[in-house]
Coordinates of C-alpha atoms in Angstrom, one line a residue:
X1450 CA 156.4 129.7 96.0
X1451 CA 154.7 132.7 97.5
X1452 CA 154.5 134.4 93.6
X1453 CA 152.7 131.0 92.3
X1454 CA 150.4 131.2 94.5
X1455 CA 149.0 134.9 94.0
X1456 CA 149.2 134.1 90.2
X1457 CA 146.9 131.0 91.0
X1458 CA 144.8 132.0 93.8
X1459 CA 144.8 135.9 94.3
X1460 CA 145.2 137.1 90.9
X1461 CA 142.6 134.5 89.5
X1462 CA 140.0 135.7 92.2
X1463 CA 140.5 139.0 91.5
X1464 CA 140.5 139.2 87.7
X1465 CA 137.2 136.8 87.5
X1466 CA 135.3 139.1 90.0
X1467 CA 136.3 142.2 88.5
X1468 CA 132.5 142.7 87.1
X1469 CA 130.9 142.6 90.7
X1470 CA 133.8 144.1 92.5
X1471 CA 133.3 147.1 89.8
X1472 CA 129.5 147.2 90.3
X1473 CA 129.9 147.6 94.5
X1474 CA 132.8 150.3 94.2
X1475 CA 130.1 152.4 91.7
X1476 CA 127.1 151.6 93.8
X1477 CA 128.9 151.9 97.5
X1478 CA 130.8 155.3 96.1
X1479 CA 129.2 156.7 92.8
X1480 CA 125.5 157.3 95.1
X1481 CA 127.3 157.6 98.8
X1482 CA 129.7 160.1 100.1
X1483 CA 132.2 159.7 102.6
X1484 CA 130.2 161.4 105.1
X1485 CA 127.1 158.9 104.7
X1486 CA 129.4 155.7 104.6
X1487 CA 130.9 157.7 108.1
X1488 CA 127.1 157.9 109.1
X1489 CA 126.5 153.8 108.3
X1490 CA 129.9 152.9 109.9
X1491 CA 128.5 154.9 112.8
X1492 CA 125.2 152.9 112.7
X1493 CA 127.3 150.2 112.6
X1494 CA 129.3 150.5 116.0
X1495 CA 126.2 151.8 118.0
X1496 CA 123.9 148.8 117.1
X1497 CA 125.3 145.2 118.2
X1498 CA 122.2 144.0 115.9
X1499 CA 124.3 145.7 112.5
X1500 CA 127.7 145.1 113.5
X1501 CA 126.3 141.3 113.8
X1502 CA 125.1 141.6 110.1
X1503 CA 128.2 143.2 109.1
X1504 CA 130.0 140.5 110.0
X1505 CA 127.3 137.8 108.5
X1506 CA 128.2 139.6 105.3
X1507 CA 132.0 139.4 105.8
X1508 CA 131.4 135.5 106.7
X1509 CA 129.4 134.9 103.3
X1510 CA 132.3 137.1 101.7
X1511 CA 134.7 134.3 103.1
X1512 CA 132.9 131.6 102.0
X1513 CA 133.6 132.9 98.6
X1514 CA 137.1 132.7 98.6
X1515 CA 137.1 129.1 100.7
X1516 CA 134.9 128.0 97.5
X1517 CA 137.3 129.7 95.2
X1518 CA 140.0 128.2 96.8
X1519 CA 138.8 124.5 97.1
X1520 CA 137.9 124.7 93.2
X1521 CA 141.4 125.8 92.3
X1522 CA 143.0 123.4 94.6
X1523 CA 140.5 120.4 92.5
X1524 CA 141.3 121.6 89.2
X1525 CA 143.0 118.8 87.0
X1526 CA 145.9 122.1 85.6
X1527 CA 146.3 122.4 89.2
X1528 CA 147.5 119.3 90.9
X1529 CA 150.8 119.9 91.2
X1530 CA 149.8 122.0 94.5
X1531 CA 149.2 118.6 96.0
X1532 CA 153.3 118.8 96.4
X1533 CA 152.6 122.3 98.5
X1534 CA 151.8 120.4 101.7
X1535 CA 155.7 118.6 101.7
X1536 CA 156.6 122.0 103.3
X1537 CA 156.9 122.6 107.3
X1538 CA 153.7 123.4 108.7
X1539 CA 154.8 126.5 109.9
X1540 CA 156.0 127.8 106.5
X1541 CA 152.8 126.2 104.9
X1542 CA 150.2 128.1 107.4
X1543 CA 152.5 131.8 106.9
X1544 CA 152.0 131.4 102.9
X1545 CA 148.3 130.5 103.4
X1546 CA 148.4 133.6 105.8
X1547 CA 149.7 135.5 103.1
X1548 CA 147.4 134.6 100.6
X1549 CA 144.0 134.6 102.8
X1550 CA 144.8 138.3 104.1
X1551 CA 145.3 139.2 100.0
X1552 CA 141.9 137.5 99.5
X1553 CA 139.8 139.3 102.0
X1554 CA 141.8 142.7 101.1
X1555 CA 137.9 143.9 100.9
X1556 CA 137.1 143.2 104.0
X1557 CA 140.0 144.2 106.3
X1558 CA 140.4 147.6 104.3
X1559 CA 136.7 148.3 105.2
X1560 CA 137.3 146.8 108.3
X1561 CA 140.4 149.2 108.9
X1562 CA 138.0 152.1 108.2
X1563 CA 135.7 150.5 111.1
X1564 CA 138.6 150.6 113.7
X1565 CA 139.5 154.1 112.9
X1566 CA 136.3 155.2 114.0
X1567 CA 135.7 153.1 116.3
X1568 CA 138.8 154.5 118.0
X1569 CA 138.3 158.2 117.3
X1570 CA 134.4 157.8 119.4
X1571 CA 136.0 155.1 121.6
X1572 CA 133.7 152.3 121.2
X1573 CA 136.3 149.2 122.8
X1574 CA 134.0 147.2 122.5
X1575 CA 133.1 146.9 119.0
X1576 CA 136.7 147.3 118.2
X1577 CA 137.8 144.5 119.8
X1578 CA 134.6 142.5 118.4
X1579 CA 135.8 143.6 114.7
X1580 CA 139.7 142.3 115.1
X1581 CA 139.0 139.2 116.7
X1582 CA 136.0 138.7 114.0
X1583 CA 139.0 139.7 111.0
X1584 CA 141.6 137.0 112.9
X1585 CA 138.7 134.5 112.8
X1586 CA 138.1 134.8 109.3
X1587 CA 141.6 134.5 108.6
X1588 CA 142.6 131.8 110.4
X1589 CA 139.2 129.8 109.4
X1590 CA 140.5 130.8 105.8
X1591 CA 143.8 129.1 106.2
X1592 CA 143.0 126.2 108.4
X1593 CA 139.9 125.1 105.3
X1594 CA 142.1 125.9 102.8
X1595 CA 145.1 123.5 104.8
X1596 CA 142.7 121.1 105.4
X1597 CA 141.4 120.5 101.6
X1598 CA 144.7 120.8 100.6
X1599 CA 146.0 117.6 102.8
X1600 CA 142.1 116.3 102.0
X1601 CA 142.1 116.2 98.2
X1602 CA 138.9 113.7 97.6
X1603 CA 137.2 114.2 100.7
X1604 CA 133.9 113.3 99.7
X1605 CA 133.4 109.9 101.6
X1606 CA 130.3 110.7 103.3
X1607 CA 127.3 111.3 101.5
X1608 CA 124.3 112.9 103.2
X1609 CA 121.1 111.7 102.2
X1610 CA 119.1 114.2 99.9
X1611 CA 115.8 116.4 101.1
X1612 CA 113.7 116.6 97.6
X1613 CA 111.5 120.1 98.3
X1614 CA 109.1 121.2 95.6
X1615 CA 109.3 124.5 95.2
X1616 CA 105.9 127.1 94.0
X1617 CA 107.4 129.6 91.2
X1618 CA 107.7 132.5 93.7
X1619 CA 110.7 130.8 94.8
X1620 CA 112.4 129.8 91.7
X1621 CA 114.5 133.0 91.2
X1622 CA 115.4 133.3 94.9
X1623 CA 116.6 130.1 95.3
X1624 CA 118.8 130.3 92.3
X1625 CA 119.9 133.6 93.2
X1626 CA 121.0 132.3 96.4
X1627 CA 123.0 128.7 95.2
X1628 CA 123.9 130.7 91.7
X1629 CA 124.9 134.0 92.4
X1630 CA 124.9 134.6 96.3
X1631 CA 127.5 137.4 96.1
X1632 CA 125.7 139.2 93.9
X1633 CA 122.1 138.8 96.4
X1634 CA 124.5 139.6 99.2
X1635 CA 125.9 142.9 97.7
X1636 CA 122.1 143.9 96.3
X1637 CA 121.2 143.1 99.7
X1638 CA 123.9 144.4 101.8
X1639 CA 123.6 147.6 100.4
X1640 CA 120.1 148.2 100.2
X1641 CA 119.7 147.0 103.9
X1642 CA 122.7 148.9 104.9
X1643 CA 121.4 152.4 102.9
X1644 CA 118.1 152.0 104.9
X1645 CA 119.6 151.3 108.0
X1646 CA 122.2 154.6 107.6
X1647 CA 119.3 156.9 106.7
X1648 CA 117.4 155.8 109.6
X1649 CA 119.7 156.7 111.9
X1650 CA 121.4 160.0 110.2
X1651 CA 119.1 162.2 111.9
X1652 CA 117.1 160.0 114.9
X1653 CA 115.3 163.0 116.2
X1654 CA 111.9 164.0 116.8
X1655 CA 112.4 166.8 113.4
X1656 CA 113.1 164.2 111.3
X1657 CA 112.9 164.9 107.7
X1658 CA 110.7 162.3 105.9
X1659 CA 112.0 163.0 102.9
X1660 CA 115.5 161.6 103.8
X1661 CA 113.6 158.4 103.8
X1662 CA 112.2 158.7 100.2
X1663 CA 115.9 159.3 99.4
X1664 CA 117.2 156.3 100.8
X1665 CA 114.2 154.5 99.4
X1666 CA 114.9 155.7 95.9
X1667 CA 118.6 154.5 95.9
X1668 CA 117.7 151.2 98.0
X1669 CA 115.5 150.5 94.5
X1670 CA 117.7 151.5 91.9
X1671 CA 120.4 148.8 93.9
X1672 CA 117.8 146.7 92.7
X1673 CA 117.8 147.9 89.1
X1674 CA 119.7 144.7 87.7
X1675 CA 117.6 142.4 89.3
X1676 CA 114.9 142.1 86.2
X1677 CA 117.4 142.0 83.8
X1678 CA 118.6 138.5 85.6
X1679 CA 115.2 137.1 86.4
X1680 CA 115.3 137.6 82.4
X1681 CA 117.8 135.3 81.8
X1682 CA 117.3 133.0 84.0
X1683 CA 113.9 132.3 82.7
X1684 CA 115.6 132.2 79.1
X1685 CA 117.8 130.0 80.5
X1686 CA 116.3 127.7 82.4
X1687 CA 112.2 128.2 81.4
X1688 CA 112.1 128.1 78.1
X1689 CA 108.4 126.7 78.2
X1690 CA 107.4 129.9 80.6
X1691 CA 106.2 132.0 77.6
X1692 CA 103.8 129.4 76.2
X1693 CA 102.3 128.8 79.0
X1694 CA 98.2 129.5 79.2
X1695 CA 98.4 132.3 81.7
X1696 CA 97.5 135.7 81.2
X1697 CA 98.9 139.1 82.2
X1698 CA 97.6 139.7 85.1
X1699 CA 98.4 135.8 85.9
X1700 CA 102.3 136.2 85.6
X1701 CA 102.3 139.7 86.9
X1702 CA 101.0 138.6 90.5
X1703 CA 104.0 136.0 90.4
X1704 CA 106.1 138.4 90.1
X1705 CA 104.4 140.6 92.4
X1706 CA 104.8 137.6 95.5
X1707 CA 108.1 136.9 94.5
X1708 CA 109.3 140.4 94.2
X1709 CA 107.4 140.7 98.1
X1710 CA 109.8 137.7 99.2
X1711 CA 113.1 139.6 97.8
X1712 CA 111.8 143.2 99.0
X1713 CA 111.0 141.8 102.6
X1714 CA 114.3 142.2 104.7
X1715 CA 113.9 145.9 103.6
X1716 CA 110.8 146.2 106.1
X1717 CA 112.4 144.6 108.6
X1718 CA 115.2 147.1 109.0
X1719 CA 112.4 150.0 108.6
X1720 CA 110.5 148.7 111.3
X1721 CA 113.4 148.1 113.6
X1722 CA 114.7 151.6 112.9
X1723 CA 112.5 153.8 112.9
X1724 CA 113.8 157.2 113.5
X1725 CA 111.6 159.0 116.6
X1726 CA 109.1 160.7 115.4
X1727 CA 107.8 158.6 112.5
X1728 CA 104.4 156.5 112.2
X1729 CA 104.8 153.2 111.6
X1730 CA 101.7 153.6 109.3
X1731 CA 104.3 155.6 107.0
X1732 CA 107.0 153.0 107.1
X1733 CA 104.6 150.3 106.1
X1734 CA 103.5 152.9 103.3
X1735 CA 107.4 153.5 102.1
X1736 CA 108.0 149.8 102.2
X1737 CA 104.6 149.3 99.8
X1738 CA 106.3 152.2 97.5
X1739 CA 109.9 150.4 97.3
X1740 CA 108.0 147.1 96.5
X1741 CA 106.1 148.7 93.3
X1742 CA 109.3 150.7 92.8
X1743 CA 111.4 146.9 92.3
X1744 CA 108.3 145.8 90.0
X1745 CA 108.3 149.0 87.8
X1746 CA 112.2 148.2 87.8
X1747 CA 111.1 144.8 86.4
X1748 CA 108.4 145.2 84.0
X1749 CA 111.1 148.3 82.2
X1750 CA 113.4 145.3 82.1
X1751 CA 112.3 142.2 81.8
X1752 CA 112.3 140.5 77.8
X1753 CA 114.7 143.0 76.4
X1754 CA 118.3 143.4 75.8
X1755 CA 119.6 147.0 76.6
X1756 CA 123.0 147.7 77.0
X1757 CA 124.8 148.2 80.5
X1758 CA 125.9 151.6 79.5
X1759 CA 122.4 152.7 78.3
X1760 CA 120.6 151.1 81.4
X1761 CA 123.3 153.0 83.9
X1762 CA 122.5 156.2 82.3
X1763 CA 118.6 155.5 82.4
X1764 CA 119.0 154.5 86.6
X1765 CA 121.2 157.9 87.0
X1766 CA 118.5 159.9 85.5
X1767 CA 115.9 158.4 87.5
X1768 CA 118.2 158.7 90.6
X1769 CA 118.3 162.5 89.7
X1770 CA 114.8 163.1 88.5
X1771 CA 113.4 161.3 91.6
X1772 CA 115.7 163.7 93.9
X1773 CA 114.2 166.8 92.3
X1774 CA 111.0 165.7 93.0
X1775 CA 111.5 164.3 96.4
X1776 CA 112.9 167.6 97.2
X1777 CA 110.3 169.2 95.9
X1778 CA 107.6 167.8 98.1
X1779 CA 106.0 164.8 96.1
X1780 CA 104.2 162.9 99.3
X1781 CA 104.8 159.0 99.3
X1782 CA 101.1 158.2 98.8
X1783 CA 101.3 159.7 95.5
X1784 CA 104.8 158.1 95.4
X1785 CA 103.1 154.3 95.7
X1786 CA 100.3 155.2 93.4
X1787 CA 103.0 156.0 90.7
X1788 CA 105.3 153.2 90.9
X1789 CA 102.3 150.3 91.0
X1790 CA 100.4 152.1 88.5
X1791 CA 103.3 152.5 86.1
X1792 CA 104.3 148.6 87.4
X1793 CA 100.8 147.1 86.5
X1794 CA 100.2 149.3 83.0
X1795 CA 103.8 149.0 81.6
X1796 CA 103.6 145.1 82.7
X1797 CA 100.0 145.1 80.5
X1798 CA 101.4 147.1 77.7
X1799 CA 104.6 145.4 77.2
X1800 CA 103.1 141.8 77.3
X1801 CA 101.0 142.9 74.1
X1802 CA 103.6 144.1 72.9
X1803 CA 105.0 140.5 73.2
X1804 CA 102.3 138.6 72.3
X1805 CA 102.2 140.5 69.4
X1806 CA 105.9 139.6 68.6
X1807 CA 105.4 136.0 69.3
X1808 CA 102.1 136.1 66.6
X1809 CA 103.4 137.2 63.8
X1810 CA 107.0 135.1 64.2
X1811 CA 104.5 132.5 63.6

């Protein structure tokens, strides 16, 4: 019984996530080293705040698999596991045991990094925060799973519907969000994370601002992908957007507010870790320079098809050609003046270039 359900439930999950578990083991290890996930980790089990979103993250991780789970368990090739709950409830609750712990294998391996080190600098506390947080996700695993399982059509109760209209900034976010929250959560999670870990790497009055710029520069290439969707989503679901009356500048400010909205958790975590030693007048300033950064990100994306390989190779140059310069002094005020300018004039110049396209198809 136990080999059915890993076929069904843990080898299914696996193999149709492949793409965005690929995309978080390049991003977490192909720009971080050991040492700098040892310095977030760190960041991590000195900051009740960050553990807390840590665990948020693992929460919406097991939400994923509870939704996974429920779908299989309501799929039509799948009823036959309606038979599953004849067994003893003991015998039940150890395979769903079995099969939750292979489903959060993410988590608890990260999470068995977490209590290494939080043993080697002796932090009980957030030790004993992180098992009992890994049990509760388990158990809250099995007992949902269980409980749909002996509930096959529990959809009785209907909640009345609240109808929101929605402005176009929050079209993408909001799709984002019901559509594709894993991959918001691991953009997210890892720009957030990045900034926070940066922040406190070096907390000292000597702090090198230009670690800063470096964690900046990665937090926006985690974005890099970002245009591309907003692409087709609009292709998919706006299909009138391009005919619209509005001009350039018109569009680009949309994009510009909603870009704000997805960019603003970034200040947040600037602001509330700011290393000693560092104006608040620059942090405001580095946050304005990852926000053009994300739009020059989208206007180089956004309308065209370019292969994943060719895109990669384009973000790792820009990863290394930003590096040389950060390390060669370039101040973030001429930093914000580049990415906005290049932003706005590669926005103007490529919807021309479309315009153009558009005339003559005609």
């Amino acid at each position: 019984m136990l080999t059915v359900l890993n076929q069904i439930f843990v080898r299914t999950f696996y193999v149709r996530n492949a793409g965005t578990f690929l995309v978080v083991i390049l991003l977490a290890f192909g720009f971080l080293s050991a040492v700098e996930h040892k310095a977030l980790i760190t960041a991590a089990l000195g900051s009740p705040f960050f553990l807390a979103i840590v665990f948020v993250i693992w929460g919406l991780y097991l939400l994923k698999t509870v939704a996974f789970v429920r779908q299989v368990l309501t799929a039509p090739e799948h009823l036959f596991l309606q038979t599953f709950w004849l067994l003893p409830t003991a015998t039940r609750w150890l395979l769903w045991i079995i099969v939750q712990t292979a489903l959060l294998a993410p988590v608890l391996g990260y999470a068995g990094w977490m209590l290494q080190m939080a043993a080697q600098y002796a932090r009980w506390d957030s030790l004993t925060a992180i098992v009992l947080v890994n049990v509760a996700l388990i158990g809250t695993g099995v007992a949902l799973a269980d409980y749909r399982l002996r509930h096959p059509n529990p959809n009785t109760l209907q909640l009345p519907q609240l109808t929101v209209k929605l402005p176009y900034e929050l079209f993408f976010p909001t799709y984002w969000l019901r559509s594709e929250p894993l991959s918001l959560l691991l953009t997210k999670a890892f720009s957030c994370l990045l900034l926070a870990g940066v922040c406190r790497l070096y907390p000292t009055d000597d702090y090198d601002q230009r670690l800063l710029l470096i964690g900046l520069l990665l937090a926006v290439l985690g974005h890099s992908q970002v245009g591309g969707q907003v692409s087709a989503f609009e292709r998919q679901y706006l299909l009138f957007l391009q005919n619209l009356p509005l001009a350039w500048w018109q569009r680009f400010v949309r994009y510009t507010f909603m870009y704000g909205l997805i960019w603003l958790p970034e200040l947040l975590i600037l602001v509330r870790n700011c290393p000693v030693g560092i104006q608040l007048d620059y942090i405001v300033w580095l946050w304005l320079t990852g926000w053009g950064g994300t739009l020059l990100l989208h206007s180089l994306a956004y309308g065209y098809e370019i292969l994943p390989e060719r895109w990669l190779s384009g973000v790792l140059a820009s990863f290394i050609g930003g590096l040389l310069a950060i390390m060669f002094g370039l101040p973030v005020g001429l930093w914000l003046v580049l990415t906005w300018s290049g932003a706005v004039g590669y926005w103007y110049w490529s919807f021309g270039q479309r315009q153009q396209r558009s005339n003559t198809s005609f």
